Short mmCIF file of C-alpha atoms and ligand atoms in Angstrom, two decimals:
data_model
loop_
_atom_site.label_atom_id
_atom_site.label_comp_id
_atom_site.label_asym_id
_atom_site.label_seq_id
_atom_site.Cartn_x
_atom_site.Cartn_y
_atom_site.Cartn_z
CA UNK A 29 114.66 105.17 153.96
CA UNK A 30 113.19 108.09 152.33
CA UNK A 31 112.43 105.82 149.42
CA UNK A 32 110.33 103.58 151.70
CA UNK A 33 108.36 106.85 152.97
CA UNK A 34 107.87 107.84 149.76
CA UNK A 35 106.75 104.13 148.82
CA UNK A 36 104.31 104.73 152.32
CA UNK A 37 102.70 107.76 151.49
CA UNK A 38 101.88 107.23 147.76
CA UNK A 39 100.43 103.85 149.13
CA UNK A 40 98.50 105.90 151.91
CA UNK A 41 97.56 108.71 149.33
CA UNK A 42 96.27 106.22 146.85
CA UNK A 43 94.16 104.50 149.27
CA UNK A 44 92.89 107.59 151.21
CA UNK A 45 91.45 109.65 147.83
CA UNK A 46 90.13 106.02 146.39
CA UNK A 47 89.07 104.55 149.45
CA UNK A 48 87.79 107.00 151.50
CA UNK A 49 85.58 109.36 149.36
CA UNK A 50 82.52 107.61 148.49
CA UNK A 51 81.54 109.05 144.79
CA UNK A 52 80.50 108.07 141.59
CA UNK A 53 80.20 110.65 139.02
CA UNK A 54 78.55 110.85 135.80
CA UNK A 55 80.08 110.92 133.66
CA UNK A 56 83.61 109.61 135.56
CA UNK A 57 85.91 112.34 132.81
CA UNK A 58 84.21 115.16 130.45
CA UNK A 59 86.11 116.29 126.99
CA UNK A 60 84.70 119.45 126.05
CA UNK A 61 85.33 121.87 123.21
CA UNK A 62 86.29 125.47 124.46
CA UNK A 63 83.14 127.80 124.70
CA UNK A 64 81.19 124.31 124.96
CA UNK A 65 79.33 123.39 127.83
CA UNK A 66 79.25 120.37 130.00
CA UNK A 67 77.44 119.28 133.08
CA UNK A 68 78.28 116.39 135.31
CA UNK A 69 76.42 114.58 138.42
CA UNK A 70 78.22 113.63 141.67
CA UNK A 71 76.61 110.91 143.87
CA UNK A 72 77.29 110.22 147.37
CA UNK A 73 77.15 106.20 147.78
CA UNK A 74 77.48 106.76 151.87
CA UNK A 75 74.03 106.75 153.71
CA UNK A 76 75.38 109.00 156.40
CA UNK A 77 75.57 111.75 153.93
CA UNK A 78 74.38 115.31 155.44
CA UNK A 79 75.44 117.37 152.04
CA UNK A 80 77.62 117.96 149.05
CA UNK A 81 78.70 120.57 146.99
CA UNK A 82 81.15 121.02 143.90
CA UNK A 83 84.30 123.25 144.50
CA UNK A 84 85.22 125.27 140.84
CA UNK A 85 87.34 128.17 139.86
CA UNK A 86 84.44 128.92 137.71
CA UNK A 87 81.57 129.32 139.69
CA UNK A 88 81.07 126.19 141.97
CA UNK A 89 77.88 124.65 143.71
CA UNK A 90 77.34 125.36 147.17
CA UNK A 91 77.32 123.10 150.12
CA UNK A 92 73.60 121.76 149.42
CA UNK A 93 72.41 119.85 152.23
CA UNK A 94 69.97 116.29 152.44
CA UNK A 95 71.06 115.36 148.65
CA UNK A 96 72.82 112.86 147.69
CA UNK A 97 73.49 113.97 144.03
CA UNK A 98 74.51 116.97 142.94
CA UNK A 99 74.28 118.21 139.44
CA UNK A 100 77.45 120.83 137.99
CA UNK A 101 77.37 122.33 134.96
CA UNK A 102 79.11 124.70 132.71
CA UNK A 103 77.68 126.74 130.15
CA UNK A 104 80.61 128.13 128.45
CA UNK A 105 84.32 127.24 129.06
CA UNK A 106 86.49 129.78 128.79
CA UNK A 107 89.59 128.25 130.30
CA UNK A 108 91.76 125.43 129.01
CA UNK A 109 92.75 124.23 132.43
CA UNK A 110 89.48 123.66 134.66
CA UNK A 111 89.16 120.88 137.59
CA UNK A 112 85.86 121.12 139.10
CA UNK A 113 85.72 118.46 142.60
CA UNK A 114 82.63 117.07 144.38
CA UNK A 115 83.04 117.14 148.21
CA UNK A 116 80.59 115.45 150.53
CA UNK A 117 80.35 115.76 154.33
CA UNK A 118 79.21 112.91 156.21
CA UNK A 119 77.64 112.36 159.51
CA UNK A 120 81.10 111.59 161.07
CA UNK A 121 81.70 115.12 160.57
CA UNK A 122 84.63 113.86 158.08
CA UNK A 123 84.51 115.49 154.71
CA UNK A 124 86.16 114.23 151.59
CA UNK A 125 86.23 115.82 148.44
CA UNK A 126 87.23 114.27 144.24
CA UNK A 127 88.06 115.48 141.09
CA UNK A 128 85.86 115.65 137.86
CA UNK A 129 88.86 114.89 135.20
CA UNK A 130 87.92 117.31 132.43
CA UNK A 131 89.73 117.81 129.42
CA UNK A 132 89.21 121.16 127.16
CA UNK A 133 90.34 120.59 123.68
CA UNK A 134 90.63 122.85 120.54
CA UNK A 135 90.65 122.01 117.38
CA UNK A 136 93.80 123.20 114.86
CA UNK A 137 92.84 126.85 113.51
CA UNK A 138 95.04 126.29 110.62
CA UNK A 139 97.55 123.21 109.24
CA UNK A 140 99.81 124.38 107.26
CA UNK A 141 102.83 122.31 105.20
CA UNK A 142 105.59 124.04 104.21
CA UNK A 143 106.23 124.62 100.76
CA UNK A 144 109.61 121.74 100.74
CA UNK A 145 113.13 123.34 99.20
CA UNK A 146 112.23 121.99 95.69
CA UNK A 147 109.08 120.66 94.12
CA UNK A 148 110.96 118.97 91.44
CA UNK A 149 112.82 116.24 92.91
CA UNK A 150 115.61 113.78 92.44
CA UNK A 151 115.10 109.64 92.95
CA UNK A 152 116.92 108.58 96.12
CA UNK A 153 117.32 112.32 97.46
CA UNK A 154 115.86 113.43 100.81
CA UNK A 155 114.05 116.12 101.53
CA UNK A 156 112.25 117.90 104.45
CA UNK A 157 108.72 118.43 104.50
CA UNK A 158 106.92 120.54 107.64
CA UNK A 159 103.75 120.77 108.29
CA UNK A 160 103.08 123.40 111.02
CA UNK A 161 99.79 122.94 113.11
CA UNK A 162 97.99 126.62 115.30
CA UNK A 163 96.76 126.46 118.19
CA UNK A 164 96.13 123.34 119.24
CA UNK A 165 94.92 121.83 122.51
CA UNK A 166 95.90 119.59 123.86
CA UNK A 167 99.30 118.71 122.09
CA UNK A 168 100.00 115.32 123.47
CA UNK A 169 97.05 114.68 122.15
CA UNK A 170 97.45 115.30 118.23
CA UNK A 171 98.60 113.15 115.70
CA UNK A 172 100.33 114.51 112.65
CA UNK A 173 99.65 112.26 109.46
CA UNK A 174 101.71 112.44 106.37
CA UNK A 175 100.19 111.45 103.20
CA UNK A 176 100.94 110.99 99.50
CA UNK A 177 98.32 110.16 97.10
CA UNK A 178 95.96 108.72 99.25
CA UNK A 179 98.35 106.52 101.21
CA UNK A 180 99.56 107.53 104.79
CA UNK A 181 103.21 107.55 104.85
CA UNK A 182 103.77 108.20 108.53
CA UNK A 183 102.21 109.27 111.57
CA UNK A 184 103.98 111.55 114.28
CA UNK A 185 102.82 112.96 118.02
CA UNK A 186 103.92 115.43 119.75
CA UNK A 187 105.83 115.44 123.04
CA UNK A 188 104.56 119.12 124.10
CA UNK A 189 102.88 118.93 127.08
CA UNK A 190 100.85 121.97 127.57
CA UNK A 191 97.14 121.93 128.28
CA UNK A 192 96.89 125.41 126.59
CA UNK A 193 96.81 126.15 122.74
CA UNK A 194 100.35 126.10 120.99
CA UNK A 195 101.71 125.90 117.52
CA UNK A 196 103.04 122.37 116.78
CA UNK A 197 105.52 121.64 114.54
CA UNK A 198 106.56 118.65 112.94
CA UNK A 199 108.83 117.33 110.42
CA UNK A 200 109.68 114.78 107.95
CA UNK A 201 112.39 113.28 105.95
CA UNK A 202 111.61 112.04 102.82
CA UNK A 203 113.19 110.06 99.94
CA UNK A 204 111.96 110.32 96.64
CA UNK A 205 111.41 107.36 94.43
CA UNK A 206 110.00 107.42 90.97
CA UNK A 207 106.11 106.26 91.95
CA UNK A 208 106.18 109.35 93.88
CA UNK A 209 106.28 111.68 90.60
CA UNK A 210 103.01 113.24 90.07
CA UNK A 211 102.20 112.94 93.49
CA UNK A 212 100.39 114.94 96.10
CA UNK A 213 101.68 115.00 99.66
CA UNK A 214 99.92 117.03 102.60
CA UNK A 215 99.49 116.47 106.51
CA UNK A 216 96.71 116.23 108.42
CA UNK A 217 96.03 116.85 112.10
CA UNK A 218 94.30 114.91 114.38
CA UNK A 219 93.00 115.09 117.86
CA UNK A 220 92.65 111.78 119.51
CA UNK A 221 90.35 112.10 122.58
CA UNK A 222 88.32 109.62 124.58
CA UNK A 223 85.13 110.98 123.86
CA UNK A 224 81.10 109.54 123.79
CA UNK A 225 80.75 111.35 120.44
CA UNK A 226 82.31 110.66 117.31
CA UNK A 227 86.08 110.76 116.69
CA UNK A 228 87.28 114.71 115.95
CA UNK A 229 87.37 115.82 112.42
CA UNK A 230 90.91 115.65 110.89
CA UNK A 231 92.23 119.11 109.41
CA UNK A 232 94.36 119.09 106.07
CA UNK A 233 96.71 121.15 105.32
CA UNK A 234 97.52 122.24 101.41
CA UNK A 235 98.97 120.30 99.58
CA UNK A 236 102.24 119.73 96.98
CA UNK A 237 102.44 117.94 93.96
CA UNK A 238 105.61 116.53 93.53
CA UNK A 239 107.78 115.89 90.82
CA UNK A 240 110.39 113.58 90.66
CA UNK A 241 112.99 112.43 88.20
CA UNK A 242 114.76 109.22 87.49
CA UNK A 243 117.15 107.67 84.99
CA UNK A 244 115.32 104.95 82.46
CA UNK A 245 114.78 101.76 84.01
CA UNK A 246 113.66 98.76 82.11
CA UNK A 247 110.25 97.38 83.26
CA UNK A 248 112.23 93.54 82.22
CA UNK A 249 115.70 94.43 83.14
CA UNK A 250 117.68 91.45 82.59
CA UNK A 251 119.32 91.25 78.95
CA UNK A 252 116.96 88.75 76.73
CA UNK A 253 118.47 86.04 74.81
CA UNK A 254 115.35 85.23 72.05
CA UNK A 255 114.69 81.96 70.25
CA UNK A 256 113.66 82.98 66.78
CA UNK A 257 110.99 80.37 65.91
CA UNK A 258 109.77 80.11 62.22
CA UNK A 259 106.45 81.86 61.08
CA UNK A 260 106.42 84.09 64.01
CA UNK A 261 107.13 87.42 64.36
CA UNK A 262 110.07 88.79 67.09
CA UNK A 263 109.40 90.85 69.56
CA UNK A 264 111.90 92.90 71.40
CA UNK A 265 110.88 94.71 75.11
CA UNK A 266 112.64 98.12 76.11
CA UNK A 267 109.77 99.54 77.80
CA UNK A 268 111.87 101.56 80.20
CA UNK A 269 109.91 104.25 83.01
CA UNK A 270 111.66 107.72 83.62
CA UNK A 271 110.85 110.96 83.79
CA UNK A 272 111.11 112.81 81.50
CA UNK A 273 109.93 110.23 79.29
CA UNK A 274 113.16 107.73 78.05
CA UNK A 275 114.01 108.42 74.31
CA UNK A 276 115.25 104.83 72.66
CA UNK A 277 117.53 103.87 69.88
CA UNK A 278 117.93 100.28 68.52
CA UNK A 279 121.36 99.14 67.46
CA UNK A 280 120.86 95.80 64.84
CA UNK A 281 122.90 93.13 64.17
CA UNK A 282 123.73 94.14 60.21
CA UNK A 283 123.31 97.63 59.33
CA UNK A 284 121.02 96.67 56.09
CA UNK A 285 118.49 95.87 58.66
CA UNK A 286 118.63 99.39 59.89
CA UNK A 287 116.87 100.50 57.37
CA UNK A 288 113.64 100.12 57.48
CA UNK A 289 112.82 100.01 60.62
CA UNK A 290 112.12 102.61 63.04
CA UNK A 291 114.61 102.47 65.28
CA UNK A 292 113.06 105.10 67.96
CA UNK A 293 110.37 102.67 69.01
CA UNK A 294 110.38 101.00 72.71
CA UNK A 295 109.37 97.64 71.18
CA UNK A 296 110.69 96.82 68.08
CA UNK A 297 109.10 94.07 65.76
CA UNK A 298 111.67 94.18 62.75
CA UNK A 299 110.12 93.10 59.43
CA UNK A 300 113.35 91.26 58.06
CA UNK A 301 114.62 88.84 61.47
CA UNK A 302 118.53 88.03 60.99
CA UNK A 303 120.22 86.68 64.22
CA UNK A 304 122.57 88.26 66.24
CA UNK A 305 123.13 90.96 69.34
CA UNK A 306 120.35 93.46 69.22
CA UNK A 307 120.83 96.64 71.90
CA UNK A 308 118.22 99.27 72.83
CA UNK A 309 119.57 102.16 74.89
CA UNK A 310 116.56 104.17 76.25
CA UNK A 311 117.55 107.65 78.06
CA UNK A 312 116.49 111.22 79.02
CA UNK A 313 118.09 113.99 80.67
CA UNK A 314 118.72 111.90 84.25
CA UNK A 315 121.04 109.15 82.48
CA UNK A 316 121.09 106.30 80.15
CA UNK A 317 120.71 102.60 80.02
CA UNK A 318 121.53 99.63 77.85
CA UNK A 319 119.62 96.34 77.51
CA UNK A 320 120.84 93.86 75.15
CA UNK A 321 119.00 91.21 73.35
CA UNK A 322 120.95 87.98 71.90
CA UNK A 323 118.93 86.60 68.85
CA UNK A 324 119.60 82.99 68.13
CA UNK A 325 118.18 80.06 65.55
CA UNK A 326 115.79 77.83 67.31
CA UNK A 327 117.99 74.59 67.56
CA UNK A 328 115.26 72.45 68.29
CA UNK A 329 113.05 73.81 65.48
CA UNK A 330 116.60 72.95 63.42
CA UNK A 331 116.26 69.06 64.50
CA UNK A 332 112.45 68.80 64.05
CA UNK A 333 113.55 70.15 60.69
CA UNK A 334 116.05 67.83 60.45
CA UNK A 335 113.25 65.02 61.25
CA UNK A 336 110.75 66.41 58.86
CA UNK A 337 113.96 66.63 56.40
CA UNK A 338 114.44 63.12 57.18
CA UNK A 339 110.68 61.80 56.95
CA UNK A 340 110.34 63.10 53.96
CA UNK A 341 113.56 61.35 52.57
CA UNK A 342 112.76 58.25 53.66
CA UNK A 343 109.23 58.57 51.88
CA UNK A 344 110.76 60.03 49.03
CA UNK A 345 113.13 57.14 48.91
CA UNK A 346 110.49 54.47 49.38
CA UNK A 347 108.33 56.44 46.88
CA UNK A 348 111.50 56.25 44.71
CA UNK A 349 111.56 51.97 44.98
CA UNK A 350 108.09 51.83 44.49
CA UNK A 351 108.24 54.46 41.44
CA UNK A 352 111.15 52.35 40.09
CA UNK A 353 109.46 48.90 40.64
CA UNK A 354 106.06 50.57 38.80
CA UNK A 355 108.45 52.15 36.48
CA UNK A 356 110.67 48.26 36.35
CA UNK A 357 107.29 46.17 35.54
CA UNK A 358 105.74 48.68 33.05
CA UNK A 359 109.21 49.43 31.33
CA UNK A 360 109.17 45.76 31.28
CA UNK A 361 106.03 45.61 29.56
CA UNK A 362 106.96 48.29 27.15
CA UNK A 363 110.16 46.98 26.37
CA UNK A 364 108.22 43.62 25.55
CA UNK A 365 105.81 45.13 23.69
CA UNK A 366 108.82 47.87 22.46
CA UNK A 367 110.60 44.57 21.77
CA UNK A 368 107.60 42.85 20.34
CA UNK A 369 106.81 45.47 18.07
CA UNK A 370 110.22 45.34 16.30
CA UNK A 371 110.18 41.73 16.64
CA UNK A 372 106.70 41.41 14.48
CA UNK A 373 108.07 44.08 11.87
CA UNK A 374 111.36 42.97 12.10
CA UNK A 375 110.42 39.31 10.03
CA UNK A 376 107.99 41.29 8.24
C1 NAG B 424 72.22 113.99 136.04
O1 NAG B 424 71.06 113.41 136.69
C2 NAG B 424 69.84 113.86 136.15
C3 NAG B 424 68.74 113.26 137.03
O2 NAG B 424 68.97 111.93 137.31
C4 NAG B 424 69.73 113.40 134.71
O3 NAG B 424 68.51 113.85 134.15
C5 NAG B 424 70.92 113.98 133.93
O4 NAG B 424 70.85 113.49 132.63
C6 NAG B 424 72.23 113.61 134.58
N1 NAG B 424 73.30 114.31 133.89
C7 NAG B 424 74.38 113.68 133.45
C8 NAG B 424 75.40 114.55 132.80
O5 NAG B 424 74.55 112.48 133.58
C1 NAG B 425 95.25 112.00 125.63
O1 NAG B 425 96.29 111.07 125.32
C2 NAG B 425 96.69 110.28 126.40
C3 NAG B 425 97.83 109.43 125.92
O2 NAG B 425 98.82 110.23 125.37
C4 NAG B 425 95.54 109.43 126.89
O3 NAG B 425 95.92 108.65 127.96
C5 NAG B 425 94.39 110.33 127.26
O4 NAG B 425 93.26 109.53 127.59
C6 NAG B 425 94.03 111.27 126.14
N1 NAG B 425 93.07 112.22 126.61
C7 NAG B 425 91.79 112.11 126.31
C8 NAG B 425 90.91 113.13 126.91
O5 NAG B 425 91.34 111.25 125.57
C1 NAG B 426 123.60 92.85 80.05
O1 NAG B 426 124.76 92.60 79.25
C2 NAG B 426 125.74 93.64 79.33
C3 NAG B 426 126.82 93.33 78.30
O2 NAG B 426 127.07 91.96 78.25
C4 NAG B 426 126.27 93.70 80.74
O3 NAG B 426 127.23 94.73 80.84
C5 NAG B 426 125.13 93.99 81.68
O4 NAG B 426 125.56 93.96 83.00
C6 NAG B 426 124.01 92.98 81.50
N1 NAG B 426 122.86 93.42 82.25
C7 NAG B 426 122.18 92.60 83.06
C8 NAG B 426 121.04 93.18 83.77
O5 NAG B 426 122.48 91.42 83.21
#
C-alpha cells in the first residue's frame, strides 16, 4: 500500500516538475570552476506568460514582468553547492518554478604518491602504492590513473560523495615483475565533467623509479640438444635476464676443452667442438639456473658421408678396372715388345 503511494507520487512528482513548468534553459546544466563565472537564460515557452524571475542563494533576479527570457548570471562563485531556479507566473495565476543543474568543480591542489615501503623490489612480491589527491571537487567525479612507464596500469574512482573539496585517497596493490625494473610509476588525477570546453587537465603526481630483482631466466629456456654439422661453427645460447646482471660459467664435455675458452661468456662459440653434455649456469645474488646443451654428430651428415664415401669407391673402383685394363693392354704391349726385345737379342 504505501509502496503503491510511493509508486503514485513519484509518478505525480515526475510529471508535475516536467510537465507543468514550461522552460527551456540555456544552457540545460552549467560546470563552472570556483571563482568562475557563468550566466544562463531561462525561456518561458507558454504565451500566457505575465513574468519570470530566477530564485538564488546568491543574489537572484527579480520577478521581471512582460519577458519571456530571463538572463542569470554569476560573476564569481564562491560556493561549491549553488542551485539557481527560473520561476514563471502565468496568466492562470499558477506559478511554477525549475532548477538550473550547476556543477562547481575544483581542480586537485596537489597529487601526491606515497613514497611505497621499498623502492627496490622483489619479482612476484606485492606492494602498496598511494597516491593521495587535495582538495578536490567533486569526488565522484575524479579518476585516479596509475601508470608505469608510459602505460596505464589501472584506473580507480572514488565513491565519496561530497560536492565540497576533500582529500581523496586511493590505493593500489602491485606485483612486481622483472619488465618493471627501471621503471617509473606515478598517478594522475582526473576530473571527468560534461563540459562544452575541452576535457580538464590531468594533474601528476611525483613519481618513483622502481627497482626490481629477479633470479636469471633464460631468454630460450628449454635445454638445447645441437646437431654439430661439419665446417660450421657451434653456437651455444645462455642469454639469461636478471637483475643484477646473471654471471655465467660453462661446464664442457672434456676438461682439455676448458682451456681455452672463456668460460664466463653468455654465448659460447668453442674453438675445438667435441660432442657431449655442455651446461651453462648463469646467476646473481637472487638465485641460479642451469640450462643444458646435448652436443651430438650429425647422423645424416654421417650417411651423406657414407654416400660420398661410397661414390667415390665405386669411381675409384671403376677407375681401378679401367686403370688395370689401360695398364692390361699396354703391359701387354710392353711385355711383347719386353718379350720381343729379348726375343731379337736372344738369337742374336
Ligand atoms: C542569452 O540570450 C542572449 C540574447 O539572446 C544571448 O546573447 C546570450 O548569449 C545568451 N546566453 C547564454 C548563456 O546562452
Ligand atoms: C559526474 O559523474 C557522474 C557519474 O558518476 C555523471 O553522471 C555526471 O554527469 C558527472 N557530472 C558532470 C558535471 O559531468
Ligand atoms: C633440462 O635438463 C635438466 C637435466 O636433465 C632438467 O633437470 C631440467 O628440468 C631441464 N629443463 C628444461 C627446461 O627442460
Amino acid at each position: 500500500m504505501s509502496l503503491f503511494l510511493i509508486f503514485s507520487c513519484l509518478i505525480l512528482c515526475a510529471g508535475k516538475s516536467m510537465g507543468a513548468c514550461p522552460i527551456e534553459m540555456g544552457p540545460s546544466k552549467v560546470v563552472v570552476s570556483y571563482g568562475g563565472s557563468f550566466s544562463a537564460n531561462c525561456s518561458s515557452l507558454t504565451h500566457d506568460t505575465i513574468g519570470m524571475g530566477w530564485e538564488s542563494q546568491h543574489g537572484g533576479v527579480e520577478l521581471t514582468l512582460g519577458v519571456t527570457t530571463l538572463p542569470f548570471k554569476i560573476d564569481k562563485v564562491n560556493d561549491f553547492i549553488i542551485s539557481p531556479s527560473c520561476y514563471i507566473y502565468r496568466q492562470d495565476d499558477s506559478q511554477c518554478i525549475e532548477k538550473l543543474p550547476v556543477t562547481v568543480y575544483q581542480l586537485p591542489t596537489r597529487v601526491y604518491l606515497h613514497e611505497p615501503s621499498s623502492l627496490t623490489m622483489l619479482e612476484g612480491q606485492q606492494y602498496g602504492l598511494k597516491c593521495e589527491i587535495f582538495d578536490v571537487a567533486p569526488a565522484k567525479n575524479l579518476s585516479v590513473l596509475w601508470y608505469k612507464g608510459n602505460k596505464k596500469i589501472n584506473t580507480a574512482s572514488s565513491s565519496e560523495s561530497s560536492l565540497k573539496p576533500v582529500k581523496v585517497l586511493s590505493e593500489m596493490s602491485f606485483t612486481a615483475s622483472r619488465e618493471d625494473d627501471s621503471a617509473q610509476i606515478w598517478c594522475e588525477a582526473q576530473l571527468n565533467l560534461w563540459s562544452a570546453e575541452q576535457k580538464l587537465p590531468s594533474n601528476k603526481s611525483n613519481s618513483y623509479k622502481l627497482t626490481v630483482l629477479s633470479a636469471p631466466a633464460f631468454t630460450m629456456p628449454e635445454n638445447e640438444t645441437v646437431t654439430l654439422q661439419a665446417l660450421k661453427n657451434l653456437t651455444l645460447n645462455c642469454t639469461a635476464t636478471g637483475n643484477p646482471s646473471p654471471k655465467y660459467r660453462w661446464q664442457l664435455p672434456h676438461a682439455s676443452q676448458e682451456m681455452d675458452e672463456d668460460l664466463t661468456q653468455s654465448i659460447l662459440s668453442p674453438s675445438f667442438v667435441l660432442p657431449g653434455h655442455y651446461a651453462c649456469t648463469a646467476s646473481n645474488s637472487q638465485g641460479s639456473s642451469t640450462k643444458y646443451f646435448n652436443v651430438i654428430k650429425d647422423p645424416g651428415n654421417q650417411a651423406t658421408l657414407a654416400a660420398i664415401i661410397g661414390v667415390f669407391a665405386a669411381l675409384g673402383a671403376v677407375l681401378f678396372i679401367i686403370g688395370v685394363l689401360l695398364v692390361k693392354s699396354d703391359g701387354t704391349f710392353s711385355c711383347n715388345k719386353g718379350s720381343y726385345q729379348p726375343a731379337s737379342s736372344r738369337p742374336v
